[in-house]
Coordinates of C-alpha atoms in Angstrom, one line a residue:
M151 CA -28.6 -15.5 -0.5
K152 CA -26.8 -12.5 -1.6
K153 CA -23.5 -11.9 -0.5
K154 CA -22.3 -9.2 1.8
F155 CA -21.4 -5.8 0.6
A156 CA -19.4 -2.7 2.3
L157 CA -18.8 1.0 1.8
A158 CA -16.7 3.5 3.4
I159 CA -16.2 7.2 2.6
H160 CA -14.1 10.1 3.5
G161 CA -14.3 14.1 3.0
G162 CA -10.6 14.9 4.0
A163 CA -7.9 14.7 6.8
G164 CA -5.8 16.8 8.8
T165 CA -5.6 18.7 12.1
L166 CA -9.2 18.9 12.8
L167 CA -9.6 19.9 16.5
P168 CA -13.0 20.0 18.3
S169 CA -12.3 23.4 19.5
E170 CA -12.2 24.9 16.0
I171 CA -15.4 23.3 14.6
T172 CA -18.6 24.4 16.1
P173 CA -21.2 21.8 16.9
E174 CA -23.5 23.3 14.2
K175 CA -20.8 22.8 11.5
A176 CA -20.2 19.3 12.8
D177 CA -23.6 18.5 12.3
E178 CA -23.6 19.8 8.9
I179 CA -20.6 17.7 8.0
Q180 CA -22.2 14.4 9.6
E181 CA -25.3 15.1 7.9
A182 CA -23.4 15.3 4.5
L183 CA -21.6 12.2 5.0
Q184 CA -24.5 10.2 6.0
H185 CA -26.2 11.4 2.8
A186 CA -23.3 10.3 0.6
L187 CA -23.3 6.9 2.6
Y188 CA -27.0 6.7 2.2
E189 CA -26.8 7.1 -1.7
G190 CA -24.0 4.6 -2.2
K191 CA -25.6 2.1 0.1
K192 CA -28.9 2.3 -1.7
C193 CA -26.9 1.4 -4.8
L194 CA -25.2 -1.5 -3.5
M195 CA -28.7 -2.9 -1.9
D196 CA -30.3 -2.4 -5.1
G197 CA -27.8 -4.7 -6.6
G198 CA -25.4 -2.1 -8.1
T199 CA -21.8 -2.5 -8.6
A200 CA -19.1 -1.4 -6.6
V201 CA -17.8 1.0 -9.3
D202 CA -21.5 2.5 -9.7
A203 CA -21.5 2.9 -5.8
V204 CA -18.3 4.7 -5.5
E205 CA -19.2 7.0 -8.3
I206 CA -22.6 7.9 -6.5
A207 CA -21.1 8.3 -3.2
V208 CA -18.5 10.7 -4.5
T209 CA -21.0 12.6 -6.5
A210 CA -22.9 13.4 -3.3
L211 CA -19.9 14.6 -1.6
E212 CA -18.8 16.7 -4.9
D213 CA -22.3 18.2 -4.9
C214 CA -21.9 19.5 -1.2
P215 CA -20.1 22.9 -0.9
L216 CA -18.5 21.6 2.8
F217 CA -15.9 19.4 1.2
N218 CA -12.9 20.8 -1.3
A219 CA -14.3 18.7 -4.5
G220 CA -16.9 19.7 -7.1
K221 CA -19.2 22.5 -5.7
G222 CA -16.8 23.0 -2.7
A223 CA -13.4 23.4 -4.7
V224 CA -10.9 25.8 -3.6
M225 CA -9.4 28.5 -6.0
A226 CA -6.3 28.2 -7.8
H227 CA -3.8 31.0 -8.3
D228 CA -5.5 32.5 -11.4
G229 CA -8.9 32.5 -9.5
S230 CA -10.0 29.5 -11.4
F231 CA -11.6 26.3 -10.1
E232 CA -9.1 23.3 -11.3
M233 CA -10.0 20.0 -10.1
E234 CA -8.8 16.4 -10.3
A235 CA -10.6 12.9 -9.8
S236 CA -10.2 9.0 -10.6
I237 CA -12.0 5.6 -10.3
M238 CA -10.9 2.1 -10.5
S239 CA -12.4 -1.3 -10.6
G240 CA -11.2 -4.0 -8.8
Q241 CA -12.3 -6.7 -10.9
T242 CA -11.1 -5.5 -14.4
L243 CA -8.5 -3.1 -13.2
E244 CA -9.7 -0.6 -15.6
A245 CA -9.3 2.9 -14.4
G246 CA -10.4 6.4 -15.2
A247 CA -8.5 9.6 -14.3
V248 CA -8.7 13.2 -15.1
A249 CA -6.5 16.2 -14.0
G250 CA -6.5 20.0 -14.6
I251 CA -10.0 20.0 -15.3
R252 CA -12.4 23.2 -15.3
G253 CA -16.0 23.7 -15.7
I254 CA -17.4 20.2 -15.2
K255 CA -19.9 20.0 -12.3
N256 CA -18.9 16.4 -11.3
P257 CA -15.1 15.4 -12.4
I258 CA -16.1 12.1 -11.1
H259 CA -18.5 11.5 -14.0
L260 CA -15.6 12.2 -16.4
A261 CA -13.3 10.0 -14.5
K262 CA -15.9 7.2 -14.8
K263 CA -16.6 8.1 -18.7
I264 CA -12.8 7.6 -19.1
H265 CA -12.8 4.3 -17.1
D266 CA -15.4 3.0 -19.6
D267 CA -13.5 4.0 -22.6
M268 CA -10.7 1.1 -23.3
D269 CA -8.6 3.5 -25.1
F270 CA -7.7 5.6 -22.1
V271 CA -6.9 5.8 -18.4
F272 CA -5.7 9.3 -17.7
M273 CA -6.6 12.6 -19.4
H274 CA -6.0 16.4 -18.6
G275 CA -6.8 19.9 -19.3
E276 CA -8.4 21.0 -22.5
G277 CA -8.3 17.5 -24.1
A278 CA -10.3 16.2 -21.2
L279 CA -12.7 18.9 -21.5
K280 CA -13.2 18.0 -25.2
F281 CA -13.7 14.3 -24.1
A282 CA -16.3 15.6 -21.5
K283 CA -18.2 17.8 -24.1
R284 CA -18.4 14.6 -26.3
H285 CA -20.0 12.8 -23.6
Q286 CA -22.6 15.6 -22.9
L287 CA -21.4 16.2 -19.2
Q288 CA -22.9 18.8 -17.4
E289 CA -21.0 22.1 -17.9
V290 CA -21.2 24.8 -15.1
K291 CA -19.7 28.5 -14.9
D292 CA -17.0 29.4 -12.3
E293 CA -20.1 31.2 -10.3
Y294 CA -21.4 27.7 -9.6
F295 CA -18.3 26.9 -7.5
F296 CA -17.8 30.3 -6.0
T297 CA -18.5 30.9 -2.2
Q298 CA -17.2 33.6 0.2
S299 CA -15.4 31.3 2.2
R300 CA -13.3 29.9 -0.5
Y301 CA -12.8 33.6 -1.8
K302 CA -11.5 34.5 1.5
Q303 CA -9.1 31.7 1.5
W304 CA -8.0 32.7 -1.6
L305 CA -7.4 36.2 -0.8
M306 CA -5.4 35.2 2.4
A307 CA -3.1 32.7 0.3
K308 CA -2.4 35.6 -2.3
E309 CA -1.4 37.8 0.3
T310 CA 1.3 35.6 1.6
N311 CA 2.0 33.9 -2.0
Q312 CA 1.5 30.3 -0.6
M313 CA -0.3 27.6 -1.6
L314 CA -2.2 26.5 1.2
V315 CA -4.3 23.3 2.5
D316 CA -8.1 23.6 2.4
H317 CA -9.5 25.4 5.5
D318 CA -8.2 28.7 7.4
G319 CA -8.0 28.0 11.2
E320 CA -7.2 24.4 10.6
R321 CA -4.8 22.3 8.5
K322 CA -7.2 20.4 6.5
F323 CA -6.4 18.1 3.4
G324 CA -9.4 18.6 1.3
T325 CA -10.3 15.4 -0.8
V326 CA -13.3 13.2 -1.2
G327 CA -13.5 9.4 -1.8
A328 CA -15.1 6.3 -1.4
V329 CA -14.3 2.5 -1.6
A330 CA -16.7 -0.3 -1.9
L331 CA -17.2 -4.0 -2.0
D332 CA -20.5 -5.3 -3.8
H333 CA -22.6 -8.4 -3.8
E334 CA -20.5 -10.1 -6.4
G335 CA -17.4 -9.7 -4.4
N336 CA -16.1 -6.8 -6.5
L337 CA -14.2 -3.9 -5.4
A338 CA -13.8 -0.4 -6.4
A339 CA -12.4 2.9 -5.3
A340 CA -12.9 6.7 -6.5
T341 CA -11.2 9.9 -5.1
S342 CA -11.8 13.8 -6.1
T343 CA -10.5 17.0 -5.0
G344 CA -10.1 20.7 -5.9
G345 CA -6.6 20.7 -4.7
L346 CA -4.4 23.4 -2.9
V347 CA -5.8 26.9 -2.3
N348 CA -3.7 29.1 -4.5
K349 CA -2.1 26.4 -6.4
K350 CA 0.1 27.4 -9.0
Y351 CA 2.1 26.0 -12.4
G352 CA -0.4 23.2 -13.1
R353 CA 0.2 21.8 -9.7
L354 CA -1.5 18.2 -9.2
G355 CA -1.7 16.0 -6.2
D356 CA -2.4 12.2 -5.8
S357 CA -6.2 12.2 -6.1
S358 CA -5.7 11.6 -9.8
V359 CA -3.0 9.4 -9.9
I360 CA -3.8 5.5 -9.9
G361 CA -1.7 4.0 -7.4
S362 CA -1.2 6.8 -5.5
G363 CA -4.4 8.5 -4.5
T364 CA -6.8 5.6 -5.5
Y365 CA -6.3 1.8 -6.1
A366 CA -8.4 -1.3 -6.4
N367 CA -7.7 -4.9 -7.0
N368 CA -10.0 -7.6 -6.1
E369 CA -7.0 -9.7 -5.1
S370 CA -6.4 -7.5 -2.1
C371 CA -8.2 -4.1 -1.4
A372 CA -9.6 -0.7 -2.6
V373 CA -8.2 2.4 -1.2
S374 CA -8.6 6.2 -1.6
C375 CA -6.5 8.5 0.0
T376 CA -6.6 12.0 1.9
G377 CA -3.5 13.9 2.5
Y378 CA -0.6 16.2 1.4
G379 CA -0.5 15.0 -2.3
E380 CA 3.4 15.2 -2.7
F381 CA 3.9 12.8 0.2
F382 CA 1.3 10.3 -1.3
L383 CA 2.6 10.6 -4.6
K384 CA 6.2 9.8 -3.3
A385 CA 5.0 7.0 -1.1
T386 CA 2.4 5.4 -3.8
V387 CA 0.3 4.9 -0.6
A388 CA -2.9 3.3 -2.3
R389 CA -1.1 0.6 -4.5
D390 CA 1.6 0.2 -1.6
I391 CA -1.2 -1.1 0.9
A392 CA -2.5 -3.5 -1.8
A393 CA 0.9 -4.7 -2.4
Y394 CA 1.7 -5.6 1.2
M395 CA -1.5 -7.6 1.2
E396 CA -0.8 -9.3 -2.1
M397 CA 2.9 -10.0 -1.6
G398 CA 3.5 -9.6 2.1
Q399 CA 0.5 -11.6 3.1
L400 CA -0.5 -8.9 5.7
S401 CA -4.2 -8.3 6.8
L402 CA -5.8 -5.0 5.5
K403 CA -5.3 -3.5 9.0
E404 CA -1.6 -4.4 9.0
A405 CA -0.8 -3.3 5.5
S406 CA -3.0 0.1 6.4
D407 CA -0.9 0.7 9.6
K408 CA 2.3 -0.1 7.9
V409 CA 1.7 2.8 5.3
V410 CA -0.1 5.3 7.0
H411 CA 1.6 5.1 10.7
D412 CA 5.1 3.8 9.5
K413 CA 6.1 4.7 6.2
L414 CA 4.2 8.1 5.9
V415 CA 5.1 9.3 9.5
K416 CA 8.8 8.8 8.6
M417 CA 8.5 10.9 5.6
E418 CA 6.5 13.6 7.6
G419 CA 3.6 13.0 5.6
E420 CA 0.2 13.6 7.3
G421 CA -3.3 12.3 6.2
G422 CA -5.4 9.3 5.8
I423 CA -7.0 6.4 3.7
I424 CA -10.2 4.6 3.8
A425 CA -10.1 0.8 2.3
V426 CA -12.1 -2.2 2.1
D427 CA -11.0 -5.8 1.2
H428 CA -12.5 -8.8 -0.4
E429 CA -13.9 -10.0 2.7
G430 CA -15.8 -6.7 3.5
N431 CA -13.3 -5.8 6.4
I432 CA -13.2 -1.7 6.5
E433 CA -10.0 0.2 7.6
L434 CA -10.2 4.0 8.2
S435 CA -6.5 4.9 9.0
F436 CA -5.0 8.3 9.5
N437 CA -2.0 9.8 11.2
S438 CA -3.7 13.2 11.6
E439 CA -6.1 14.7 14.1
G440 CA -9.2 13.8 12.4
M441 CA -10.6 12.5 9.1
Y442 CA -14.0 13.0 8.0
R443 CA -15.0 9.5 7.5
G444 CA -18.2 7.3 7.4
W445 CA -18.7 3.4 6.9
T446 CA -21.5 0.9 6.6
S447 CA -22.3 -2.5 5.4
S448 CA -24.9 -5.2 4.5
E449 CA -24.7 -6.4 8.1
E450 CA -25.8 -3.4 9.9
Q451 CA -28.4 -0.9 9.4
K452 CA -26.6 2.3 11.0
L453 CA -24.7 4.8 8.8
N454 CA -21.7 5.4 10.7
V455 CA -20.0 8.8 10.5
A456 CA -17.1 10.3 12.8
I457 CA -14.6 13.4 12.4
F458 CA -12.0 12.9 15.2
K459 CA -10.1 10.2 16.6

């Protein structure tokens, strides 16, 4: 008999109020989350690894313009689309991360290629693009990422000379991510983002930083984060949750709540996490009004999705 598996995804967190999201938009978001869950779950049901499953799920989210990653990435100060992503294996602790990347259709694929290369963990900018070209990853023009809604956000941010979170009308931190446990008992996590609207000076968040935005270790859990990156960087959120489990003997829920609802709140950091442990327990913890999220496992047929608390 095959062992159980589990999968969770997120599409960002923040002040997501029911009054600010139309029923039609909510349906669109939930359908997109279900599609990503379906793709990731199919991989696990077919015997795929946790690393493969999180890459597949995040790819589906990157390909959807509703989320701030890949196709839906927001615009930087110079009008470009500059993205970051990371992925980590809980079995081997191998990781791949990329920051400041432009023109690559799916940054998570580049992070996976880095993960697979034993000589590297973290790449950025032009060097990362050369590495992507070497591996023949799909390149796209800026027109691929361009949408009128993102352009409108960018113009508003330029007018006030501010770096803004994802959506106008709502304080949403745009990131996508996935965590998984596979049939072999191995964990993995992946995260991808387009960052902040109108970001300047090569600003980076936590999504490409192993230990802050992404972490996986078979001894404890796999975590993917979404929130205001500066706080998640300073709090090393993803690794902290795993450390509380490994050294503090806390459960996944206890560790997640301690970091998200205590440590981050004291720092005035807003956002959330998705996590799964080596026993298949799933946690979707956030201190904001809402978080685009989904979860499923080998023990249930349903693809569960939610937006609000």
